[in-house]
Coordinates of C-alpha atoms in Angstrom, one line a residue:
Chain A
X1 CA 0.0 0.0 0.0
X2 CA 1.5 3.3 -1.0
X3 CA 1.7 6.0 1.7
X4 CA 1.8 9.6 0.5
X5 CA 4.7 11.3 2.3
X6 CA 3.5 14.0 4.7
X7 CA 5.0 16.9 6.6
X8 CA 8.3 15.6 8.1
X9 CA 8.9 18.5 10.5
X10 CA 8.9 16.6 13.8
X11 CA 11.3 13.7 14.5
X12 CA 9.9 10.4 15.6
X13 CA 8.8 10.3 19.2
X14 CA 7.7 6.7 19.2
X15 CA 7.0 4.2 16.4
X16 CA 5.2 0.9 15.9
X17 CA 7.2 -1.4 13.6
X18 CA 5.4 -4.2 11.8
X19 CA 3.2 -4.8 14.9
X20 CA 0.9 -7.7 15.0
X21 CA -1.5 -8.6 17.9
X22 CA -3.4 -11.8 18.3
X23 CA -5.7 -12.3 21.2
X24 CA -5.8 -15.6 23.1
X25 CA -9.2 -16.4 21.5
X26 CA -7.5 -16.4 18.1
X27 CA -8.7 -13.0 16.8
X28 CA -6.0 -11.2 14.9
X29 CA -6.5 -7.6 15.9
X30 CA -3.5 -6.1 14.2
X31 CA -1.2 -7.3 11.5
X32 CA 1.8 -5.5 9.9
X33 CA 0.9 -2.2 11.5
X34 CA 3.5 0.5 10.9
X35 CA 3.0 3.9 12.5
X36 CA 5.3 6.7 13.4
X37 CA 4.3 9.3 15.9
X38 CA 6.2 12.6 15.5
X39 CA 7.1 15.0 18.2
X40 CA 4.6 17.7 18.6
X41 CA 2.0 16.5 16.2
X42 CA -1.7 15.8 16.7
X43 CA -2.2 12.4 15.1
X44 CA -5.6 10.8 14.7
X45 CA -6.2 7.1 14.2
X46 CA -9.3 6.9 12.1
X47 CA -11.2 3.8 11.3
X48 CA -14.4 1.7 11.7
X49 CA -15.3 0.0 15.0
X50 CA -13.2 -3.1 15.6
X51 CA -10.3 -2.1 13.4
X52 CA -7.8 -2.3 16.2
X53 CA -7.4 1.4 16.9
X54 CA -7.7 1.0 20.6
X55 CA -5.4 -2.0 20.6
X56 CA -2.8 0.0 18.8
X57 CA -3.1 2.8 21.4
X58 CA -2.8 0.3 24.3
X59 CA 0.4 -1.1 22.7
X60 CA 1.8 2.4 22.4
X61 CA 1.0 2.9 26.1
X62 CA 2.7 -0.3 27.1
X63 CA -0.6 -1.7 28.5
X64 CA -0.5 -4.5 26.0
X65 CA 2.4 -6.4 24.4
X66 CA 2.6 -6.9 20.6
X67 CA 2.6 -10.5 19.5
X68 CA 5.1 -9.6 16.8
X69 CA 7.0 -6.4 15.9
X70 CA 8.3 -3.7 18.2
X71 CA 7.5 -0.4 19.9
X72 CA 10.5 1.9 19.4
X73 CA 11.3 5.0 21.4
X74 CA 14.2 6.5 19.5
X75 CA 15.2 9.0 22.2
X76 CA 14.2 7.8 25.7
X77 CA 12.1 4.8 26.5
X78 CA 9.6 5.1 29.3
X79 CA 11.3 4.0 32.5
X80 CA 9.7 2.0 35.2
X81 CA 9.6 4.0 38.4
X82 CA 10.4 7.3 36.7
X83 CA 7.7 9.9 35.8
X84 CA 5.6 8.5 33.1
X85 CA 6.0 10.2 29.7
X86 CA 2.5 9.0 28.8
X87 CA -0.9 10.3 29.7
X88 CA -3.9 8.1 28.8
X89 CA -7.5 9.2 28.5
X90 CA -10.1 6.4 28.2
X91 CA -13.4 6.3 26.4
X92 CA -15.1 6.5 29.8
X93 CA -13.9 9.2 32.3
X94 CA -12.6 6.3 34.4
X95 CA -12.5 8.3 37.7
X96 CA -12.3 6.8 41.1
X97 CA -15.9 7.5 42.4
X98 CA -14.8 7.4 46.0
X99 CA -12.2 10.2 45.6
X100 CA -12.7 13.9 45.1
X101 CA -11.8 15.6 41.8
X102 CA -8.5 16.8 43.5
X103 CA -7.5 13.3 44.6
X104 CA -8.4 11.8 41.2
X105 CA -6.1 14.3 39.4
X106 CA -3.5 13.7 42.2
X107 CA -3.4 10.0 41.5
X108 CA -0.7 9.8 38.9
X109 CA 1.6 12.0 40.9
X110 CA 0.9 10.0 44.1
X111 CA 1.7 6.7 42.4
X112 CA 4.9 8.1 41.1
X113 CA 6.0 9.4 44.5
X114 CA 5.8 13.2 43.9
X115 CA 5.9 15.0 47.2
X116 CA 2.5 16.0 48.4
X117 CA 3.2 19.8 48.6
X118 CA 4.6 20.0 45.2
X119 CA 1.9 17.7 43.7
X120 CA -0.9 19.9 45.1
X121 CA 0.2 22.9 43.0
X122 CA 0.5 20.7 39.9
X123 CA -3.0 19.3 40.5
X124 CA -4.4 22.8 40.7
X125 CA -2.6 23.9 37.6
X126 CA -4.0 20.9 35.7
X127 CA -7.5 21.6 36.9
X128 CA -7.0 25.3 36.0
X129 CA -6.2 24.2 32.4
X130 CA -9.5 22.4 32.1
X131 CA -11.5 25.1 33.8
X132 CA -12.4 23.1 36.9
X133 CA -10.4 24.9 39.6
X134 CA -13.6 25.5 41.6
X135 CA -14.6 21.9 41.6
X136 CA -11.6 20.3 43.3
X137 CA -13.6 19.2 46.3
X138 CA -16.5 17.8 44.3
X139 CA -17.0 14.1 43.7
X140 CA -17.3 12.6 40.2
X141 CA -20.9 11.6 40.9
X142 CA -21.7 15.3 41.3
X143 CA -20.4 16.3 37.9
X144 CA -21.9 16.2 34.4
X145 CA -20.5 13.9 31.7
X146 CA -18.5 16.6 30.1
X147 CA -17.0 17.8 33.4
X148 CA -16.0 14.3 34.3
X149 CA -14.2 14.0 31.0
X150 CA -12.4 17.3 31.8
X151 CA -11.3 15.8 35.1
X152 CA -10.0 12.8 33.2
X153 CA -8.0 15.0 30.8
X154 CA -6.7 17.0 33.8
X155 CA -5.5 13.8 35.4
X156 CA -3.6 12.8 32.2
X157 CA -2.1 16.3 32.1
X158 CA -0.9 16.2 35.7
X159 CA 2.3 14.5 34.9
X160 CA 2.9 16.8 32.0
X161 CA 3.4 13.9 29.6
X162 CA 5.3 14.1 26.4
X163 CA 2.7 11.8 24.8
X164 CA -1.0 12.1 25.4
X165 CA -3.0 9.1 24.2
X166 CA -6.8 9.5 23.9
X167 CA -9.1 6.6 23.1
X168 CA -12.4 8.1 21.7
X169 CA -12.7 10.3 24.7
X170 CA -15.6 12.3 23.5
X171 CA -17.6 9.6 21.8
X172 CA -20.2 9.4 24.6
X173 CA -20.8 13.1 24.8
X174 CA -23.5 15.2 23.1
X175 CA -22.4 17.2 20.1
X176 CA -22.4 20.6 21.8
X177 CA -20.2 19.4 24.6
X178 CA -18.0 17.6 22.2
X179 CA -17.4 20.7 20.0
X180 CA -16.6 22.6 23.2
X181 CA -14.1 20.0 24.4
X182 CA -12.6 19.8 20.9
X183 CA -11.8 23.5 21.0
X184 CA -10.4 23.4 24.5
X185 CA -8.3 20.3 23.7
X186 CA -6.7 22.1 20.8
X187 CA -5.9 25.1 23.1
X188 CA -4.3 22.8 25.7
X189 CA -2.3 21.0 23.0
X190 CA -0.9 24.2 21.6
X191 CA -0.1 25.7 25.0
X192 CA 1.7 22.5 26.2
X193 CA 3.3 21.6 22.9
X194 CA 2.7 18.0 23.8
X195 CA 2.2 15.2 21.2
X196 CA -1.3 13.7 20.9
X197 CA -2.5 10.4 19.5
X198 CA -6.3 10.5 19.2
X199 CA -8.4 7.5 18.4
X200 CA -11.8 8.3 16.7
X201 CA -14.3 6.9 14.3
X202 CA -15.5 10.4 13.3
X203 CA -14.1 11.9 10.1
X204 CA -15.3 15.3 11.1
X205 CA -13.6 15.2 14.5
X206 CA -10.4 13.9 13.1
X207 CA -10.2 16.6 10.4
X208 CA -11.0 19.4 12.9
X209 CA -8.4 18.3 15.4
X210 CA -5.5 16.7 13.6
X211 CA -2.3 17.8 11.9
X212 CA -2.1 14.2 10.5
X213 CA -4.6 11.3 10.1
X214 CA -3.7 7.6 9.8
X215 CA -6.6 5.7 8.3
X216 CA -6.9 2.2 9.5
X217 CA -8.8 -0.8 8.1
X218 CA -10.1 -3.9 9.9
X219 CA -9.5 -7.6 9.8
X220 CA -6.6 -7.5 10.4
X221 CA -6.1 -3.9 11.6
X222 CA -3.4 -1.9 9.8
X223 CA -2.7 1.6 8.6
X224 CA -3.5 2.0 4.9
X225 CA -3.3 5.7 4.3
X226 CA -1.8 8.7 6.0
X227 CA -3.0 12.2 5.3
X228 CA -1.6 15.5 6.4
X229 CA -4.2 18.1 7.3
X230 CA -2.3 21.3 6.7
X231 CA -5.0 23.8 7.7
X232 CA -3.3 26.3 10.0
X233 CA -3.8 26.4 13.7
X234 CA -5.4 27.9 15.8
X235 CA -8.5 26.4 14.5
X236 CA -11.8 27.5 15.9
X237 CA -15.5 27.6 15.1
X238 CA -15.1 29.4 11.8
X239 CA -12.9 26.6 10.6
X240 CA -15.7 24.1 11.2
X241 CA -17.9 26.0 8.8
X242 CA -15.3 26.8 6.1
X243 CA -15.2 25.3 2.6
X244 CA -11.7 24.2 3.3
X245 CA -12.9 22.0 6.2
X246 CA -15.7 20.6 4.0
X247 CA -13.2 19.7 1.3
X248 CA -10.8 18.1 3.7
X249 CA -13.6 16.1 5.2
X250 CA -14.6 14.8 1.7
X251 CA -11.0 13.8 1.0
X252 CA -10.7 11.9 4.3
X253 CA -14.1 10.3 3.8
X254 CA -13.0 9.1 0.4
X255 CA -9.7 7.7 1.8
X256 CA -11.7 5.9 4.5
X257 CA -14.2 4.5 2.0
X258 CA -11.2 3.2 -0.2
X259 CA -9.5 1.8 2.9
X260 CA -12.7 -0.1 3.9
X261 CA -13.2 -1.4 0.4
X262 CA -9.6 -2.6 0.2
X263 CA -10.0 -4.2 3.6
X264 CA -13.1 -6.0 2.5
X265 CA -11.5 -7.6 -0.6
X266 CA -9.8 -10.8 0.7
Chain B
X1 CA -4.4 33.1 29.2
X2 CA -3.6 30.8 26.4
X3 CA -4.2 27.1 26.6
X4 CA -6.6 27.4 29.4
X5 CA -10.2 26.5 29.3
X6 CA -12.0 29.7 30.2
X7 CA -14.2 29.5 33.2
X8 CA -17.2 30.7 31.3
X9 CA -16.8 28.1 28.5
X10 CA -17.9 25.3 30.8
X11 CA -20.1 22.6 29.3
X12 CA -23.8 23.5 28.9
X13 CA -24.8 20.8 31.4
X14 CA -25.0 21.7 35.0
X15 CA -23.4 19.6 37.8
X16 CA -26.2 17.5 39.1
X17 CA -25.7 17.4 42.8
X18 CA -28.1 14.9 44.2
X19 CA -30.0 15.0 47.4
X20 CA -29.0 12.1 49.6
X21 CA -31.6 9.8 50.9
X22 CA -32.2 8.9 54.5
X23 CA -29.8 6.1 55.5
X24 CA -32.5 3.6 56.2
X25 CA -34.7 4.0 53.1
X26 CA -32.1 4.2 50.4
X27 CA -34.4 3.0 47.6
X28 CA -37.3 5.4 48.0
X29 CA -37.3 8.9 46.8
X30 CA -38.8 11.0 49.6
X31 CA -42.1 12.5 48.5
X32 CA -42.3 15.0 51.4
X33 CA -42.7 14.9 55.2
X34 CA -46.1 13.3 55.1
X35 CA -44.8 10.2 53.4
X36 CA -42.0 10.0 55.9
X37 CA -44.4 10.4 58.8
X38 CA -46.6 7.6 57.4
X39 CA -43.6 5.3 57.1
X40 CA -42.9 5.8 60.8
X41 CA -46.5 6.0 62.1
X42 CA -48.1 3.1 60.3
X43 CA -45.9 0.3 61.7
X44 CA -46.5 1.8 65.2
X45 CA -50.2 1.8 64.7
X46 CA -50.1 -1.8 63.5
X47 CA -48.0 -2.7 66.6
X48 CA -50.4 -1.0 69.0
X49 CA -53.4 -2.7 67.4
X50 CA -51.7 -6.2 67.5
X51 CA -50.8 -5.7 71.2
X52 CA -54.2 -4.5 72.1
X53 CA -55.9 -7.6 70.5
X54 CA -53.3 -9.9 72.2
X55 CA -54.0 -8.3 75.6
X56 CA -57.8 -8.5 75.1
X57 CA -57.7 -12.1 74.1
X58 CA -55.6 -13.1 77.1
X59 CA -57.8 -11.3 79.5
X60 CA -61.2 -12.3 78.0
X61 CA -60.2 -16.0 77.6
X62 CA -58.3 -16.1 80.9
X63 CA -55.3 -17.6 79.3
X64 CA -52.8 -18.6 82.0
X65 CA -49.4 -16.8 81.8
X66 CA -47.5 -20.1 81.4
X67 CA -49.4 -20.7 78.1
X68 CA -49.4 -17.1 76.8
X69 CA -48.5 -14.1 78.9
X70 CA -50.2 -10.8 78.1
X71 CA -48.0 -7.9 76.7
X72 CA -48.6 -6.0 79.9
X73 CA -47.2 -8.8 82.0
X74 CA -44.2 -9.3 79.6
X75 CA -43.4 -5.6 80.0
X76 CA -43.8 -5.8 83.7
X77 CA -41.4 -8.8 83.8
X78 CA -38.9 -6.9 81.6
X79 CA -38.8 -4.1 84.3
X80 CA -38.9 -6.4 87.4
X81 CA -36.2 -8.7 85.9
X82 CA -34.2 -5.8 84.3
X83 CA -31.1 -6.3 86.3
X84 CA -30.8 -10.0 85.4
X85 CA -31.8 -9.6 81.8
X86 CA -29.6 -6.6 81.2
X87 CA -26.6 -8.4 82.5
X88 CA -27.4 -11.3 80.1
X89 CA -27.9 -8.9 77.3
X90 CA -24.5 -7.4 77.8
X91 CA -22.9 -10.9 77.8
X92 CA -24.6 -11.8 74.5
X93 CA -23.9 -8.4 72.9
X94 CA -20.2 -8.7 73.9
X95 CA -20.0 -12.1 72.2
X96 CA -21.8 -10.8 69.2
X97 CA -19.5 -7.7 68.8
X98 CA -16.4 -9.8 69.3
X99 CA -17.6 -12.4 66.8
X100 CA -18.5 -9.7 64.4
X101 CA -15.1 -7.9 64.6
X102 CA -13.2 -11.2 64.2
X103 CA -15.5 -12.0 61.2
X104 CA -14.8 -8.6 59.7
X105 CA -11.0 -8.9 60.1
X106 CA -11.0 -12.6 59.2
X107 CA -13.3 -12.2 56.2
X108 CA -11.6 -9.2 54.7
X109 CA -8.1 -10.5 55.5
X110 CA -8.8 -13.9 54.0
X111 CA -10.4 -12.3 50.9
X112 CA -7.3 -10.1 50.4
X113 CA -5.0 -13.1 50.9
X114 CA -7.0 -15.1 48.3
X115 CA -6.8 -12.1 45.9
X116 CA -3.1 -11.9 46.3
X117 CA -2.3 -15.6 45.9
X118 CA -4.3 -17.9 43.7
X119 CA -2.6 -20.9 45.3
X120 CA -3.9 -20.0 48.8
X121 CA -7.3 -19.4 47.3
X122 CA -7.4 -22.8 45.7
X123 CA -6.2 -24.5 48.8
X124 CA -8.5 -22.9 51.4
X125 CA -11.7 -21.7 49.7
X126 CA -13.4 -25.1 49.6
X127 CA -13.0 -25.3 53.4
X128 CA -14.4 -21.9 53.9
X129 CA -17.5 -23.1 51.9
X130 CA -17.7 -26.3 54.0
X131 CA -17.6 -24.3 57.2
X132 CA -20.4 -22.2 55.9
X133 CA -22.8 -24.9 54.6
X134 CA -22.5 -27.1 57.7
X135 CA -25.4 -26.0 60.0
X136 CA -24.0 -24.2 63.0
X137 CA -26.5 -26.0 65.3
X138 CA -24.7 -29.2 64.5
X139 CA -21.2 -27.8 65.0
X140 CA -21.9 -26.0 68.3
X141 CA -22.1 -29.1 70.5
X142 CA -18.7 -30.3 69.2
X143 CA -17.1 -26.9 69.8
X144 CA -18.4 -27.0 73.3
X145 CA -16.6 -30.2 74.0
X146 CA -13.2 -29.0 72.8
X147 CA -13.3 -25.3 73.8
X148 CA -14.2 -23.5 77.0
X149 CA -17.7 -22.3 76.8
X150 CA -17.2 -18.6 76.2
X151 CA -14.7 -19.3 73.5
X152 CA -17.0 -21.9 71.9
X153 CA -19.8 -19.3 71.7
X154 CA -17.4 -16.8 70.2
X155 CA -16.2 -19.4 67.7
X156 CA -19.8 -20.1 66.6
X157 CA -20.5 -16.4 66.2
X158 CA -17.4 -16.1 64.1
X159 CA -18.1 -19.1 61.9
X160 CA -21.5 -17.9 60.9
X161 CA -20.6 -14.3 60.4
X162 CA -17.3 -14.5 58.5
X163 CA -18.4 -16.2 55.3
X164 CA -20.6 -13.4 53.9
X165 CA -17.8 -10.9 54.5
X166 CA -15.3 -13.3 52.7
X167 CA -17.7 -13.9 49.8
X168 CA -18.7 -10.2 49.4
X169 CA -15.2 -8.9 49.7
X170 CA -14.0 -11.5 47.1
X171 CA -16.7 -10.3 44.7
X172 CA -15.7 -6.7 45.3
X173 CA -12.0 -7.4 44.7
X174 CA -12.8 -9.0 41.4
X175 CA -15.2 -6.3 40.3
X176 CA -12.6 -3.5 40.0
X177 CA -12.9 -1.3 36.9
X178 CA -10.5 -2.7 34.4
X179 CA -9.6 0.7 32.9
X180 CA -8.7 2.0 36.4
X181 CA -6.5 -1.1 36.8
X182 CA -4.8 -0.2 33.5
X183 CA -4.4 3.3 34.7
X184 CA -2.7 2.2 37.9
X185 CA -0.4 -0.1 35.8
X186 CA 0.4 2.7 33.4
X187 CA 1.7 4.8 36.3
X188 CA 3.7 1.9 37.7
X189 CA 1.6 1.2 40.8
X190 CA 3.1 -1.4 43.2
X191 CA 0.9 -4.3 44.4
X192 CA 0.5 -2.5 47.7
X193 CA -0.6 0.7 46.0
X194 CA -3.0 -1.2 43.8
X195 CA -4.6 -3.0 46.8
X196 CA -4.7 0.0 49.1
X197 CA -5.7 2.8 46.7
X198 CA -7.8 0.9 44.2
X199 CA -9.0 -2.6 45.1
X200 CA -10.0 -1.9 48.7
X201 CA -11.9 1.4 48.2
X202 CA -13.5 -0.1 45.1
X203 CA -14.7 -3.1 47.2
X204 CA -16.0 -1.0 50.1
X205 CA -19.7 -1.1 49.1
X206 CA -19.4 -4.9 48.8
X207 CA -17.5 -5.2 52.1
X208 CA -20.1 -3.1 53.9
X209 CA -22.9 -5.2 52.4
X210 CA -21.2 -8.3 53.8
X211 CA -20.7 -6.6 57.2
X212 CA -24.4 -5.7 57.3
X213 CA -25.3 -9.4 56.9
X214 CA -22.5 -10.5 59.3
X215 CA -23.9 -8.3 62.1
X216 CA -27.2 -10.2 62.3
X217 CA -25.6 -13.6 61.7
X218 CA -23.1 -13.0 64.5
X219 CA -26.0 -12.5 66.9
X220 CA -27.6 -15.7 65.6
X221 CA -24.3 -17.6 66.0
X222 CA -24.0 -16.4 69.6
X223 CA -27.6 -17.4 70.4
X224 CA -27.3 -20.8 68.8
X225 CA -24.1 -21.6 70.8
X226 CA -25.6 -20.4 74.1
X227 CA -28.7 -22.6 73.5
X228 CA -26.5 -25.5 72.6
X229 CA -24.5 -25.0 75.8
X230 CA -27.9 -25.0 77.6
X231 CA -27.9 -25.7 81.3
X232 CA -24.4 -27.2 81.1
X233 CA -23.1 -23.8 80.3
X234 CA -21.8 -21.5 83.0
X235 CA -22.6 -18.5 80.7
X236 CA -25.4 -16.2 81.4
X237 CA -26.3 -14.8 78.0
X238 CA -29.8 -14.0 76.9
X239 CA -30.3 -17.2 75.0
X240 CA -29.2 -19.1 78.1
X241 CA -31.8 -17.1 80.0
X242 CA -34.4 -18.2 77.5
X243 CA -33.5 -21.8 77.8
X244 CA -33.4 -21.6 81.6
X245 CA -36.8 -19.9 81.7
X246 CA -38.2 -22.6 79.5
X247 CA -37.2 -25.3 81.9
X248 CA -38.8 -23.3 84.7
X249 CA -42.0 -22.5 82.7
X250 CA -41.3 -18.8 83.3
X251 CA -42.8 -17.9 80.0
X252 CA -43.1 -14.1 80.6
X253 CA -39.3 -14.0 81.1
X254 CA -38.8 -16.0 77.9
X255 CA -40.8 -13.4 76.0
X256 CA -39.0 -10.5 77.7
X257 CA -35.6 -12.0 76.8
X258 CA -36.8 -12.6 73.3
X259 CA -37.9 -9.0 73.0
X260 CA -34.5 -7.8 74.1
X261 CA -32.8 -10.1 71.5
X262 CA -34.8 -8.8 68.6
X263 CA -34.3 -5.2 69.8
X264 CA -30.6 -5.9 69.9
X265 CA -30.8 -7.4 66.3
X266 CA -32.6 -4.4 65.0
X267 CA -30.2 -2.0 66.7
X268 CA -27.2 -3.9 65.1
X269 CA -28.8 -3.8 61.7
X270 CA -29.6 -0.1 61.8
X271 CA -26.2 0.8 63.2
X272 CA -24.5 -1.0 60.3
X273 CA -26.9 0.6 57.8
X274 CA -26.0 4.0 59.2
X275 CA -22.2 3.2 58.9
X276 CA -22.9 2.1 55.3
X277 CA -24.7 5.3 54.5
X278 CA -22.1 7.5 56.1
X279 CA -19.3 5.8 54.3
X280 CA -20.9 5.8 50.8
X281 CA -23.2 8.7 50.7
X282 CA -21.0 10.9 48.5
X283 CA -20.2 8.4 45.8
X284 CA -22.0 5.1 45.6
X285 CA -25.3 4.5 43.9
X286 CA -26.7 2.5 46.7
X287 CA -26.5 5.4 49.1
X288 CA -27.9 8.1 46.8
X289 CA -31.5 9.1 46.3
X290 CA -33.1 7.8 43.1
X291 CA -34.6 11.2 42.2
X292 CA -32.6 13.6 40.3

């Protein structure tokens, strides 16, 4: 499969090389997956349900081991015991219901042994970034779905990770809240200059957010096309309604349709 | 400030702070004071009505007290024998509380041990089940042969009460959110951190549910052992008083002791329900009002 070369500005932060993943029940989730994540980019993994996007993300995070192939960190591999370079946001907010918002965001710092006094300031900074500084004493049960997801993002940001992995984080939210969070996420990404890998099945969401999109196909999951989205940042509401955006969405939709047709052949 | 979600740009949905329900009626949404009053007043009316009929039947039919004592007489006995009965109540309650505490520690401890080591779980779990399914009435006489009486009574209370704690805690430890487990793994949590910060708090509703059952069962275990000890026992718990009064045909005292036992059981249940509510009211579904 030919891969159009895209903007090469960032060096590779982490790469999946020829990764395959078979589950114990025999399902081949990924086969021959090549993916390079470049420093500072906003990369979306786009594909239909069940194409292994989430599995690829879990392998990147080290939560799952590839059956074949390798995860390469060219510069510094994540070290056990050190501060994690990875933040992970799940599809669900995945908060500890028994702990306050503050303690939820504190969790990664606590687990990594950051001193409480220093950690407290970082927790408040992370909450400030997602606009929840007034809710630090609230419990997850007392928040709306969108606010819970903000807490989840704040928790991932607390360690100031070099790589932020997001697994369809906004899929369960209503459209109005999702647009809001899309805008806010872009602001955070630009302010922190972190690298984001964002899993989604929405063409529109991926185009709006990403600097690059990797289109995946199912059975077995692999990347078939990579597209650069070179619309300038900052992007905001007027980008969503622009002809450029519509054209880009059409291009990505076509690429996705081709990928799915190619995946259905054998 | 750049890169900061502005305070005004918060989601359109408002935080839904829920009213919390009363600790003892967690499933019902309160529909005002009147409803609450009915829930308290109606059982009292029923009780008064029942007692009145009881008293009337005994008086009109001239039923002798050794067949069926009237409520008035039972109440009178409760007051006249108060010193004796109260001492017995304290003995039974002490056994119950000790048995309950040992069951709590033993049940949670064993469940954690099983959770940490599969080998220990495979080796011991069947015996925990056997201990549970063998009727305690049948075990009590044996225990009384081998153990001094107070210890045998305590052992019975423990045997009956510990299993629900073990079973519930085990269920809780296995029901931890898998994404949260992943999150802890991602940040390199140790086994101890995983247990202390994730598994135990996450199991708390299950543990408390087990404890609520264990409280009542512990009282039952203590009573069964005291009855089994019977006249041979040197103990003077409430169940022993019931057995003794039975031999002496002192039926009013039997009823008075029985009354004290059920009041003790009710008190234990409500105390544990209150503890459950206080521990879970801010986060767990079971302690929140259904209405939004």
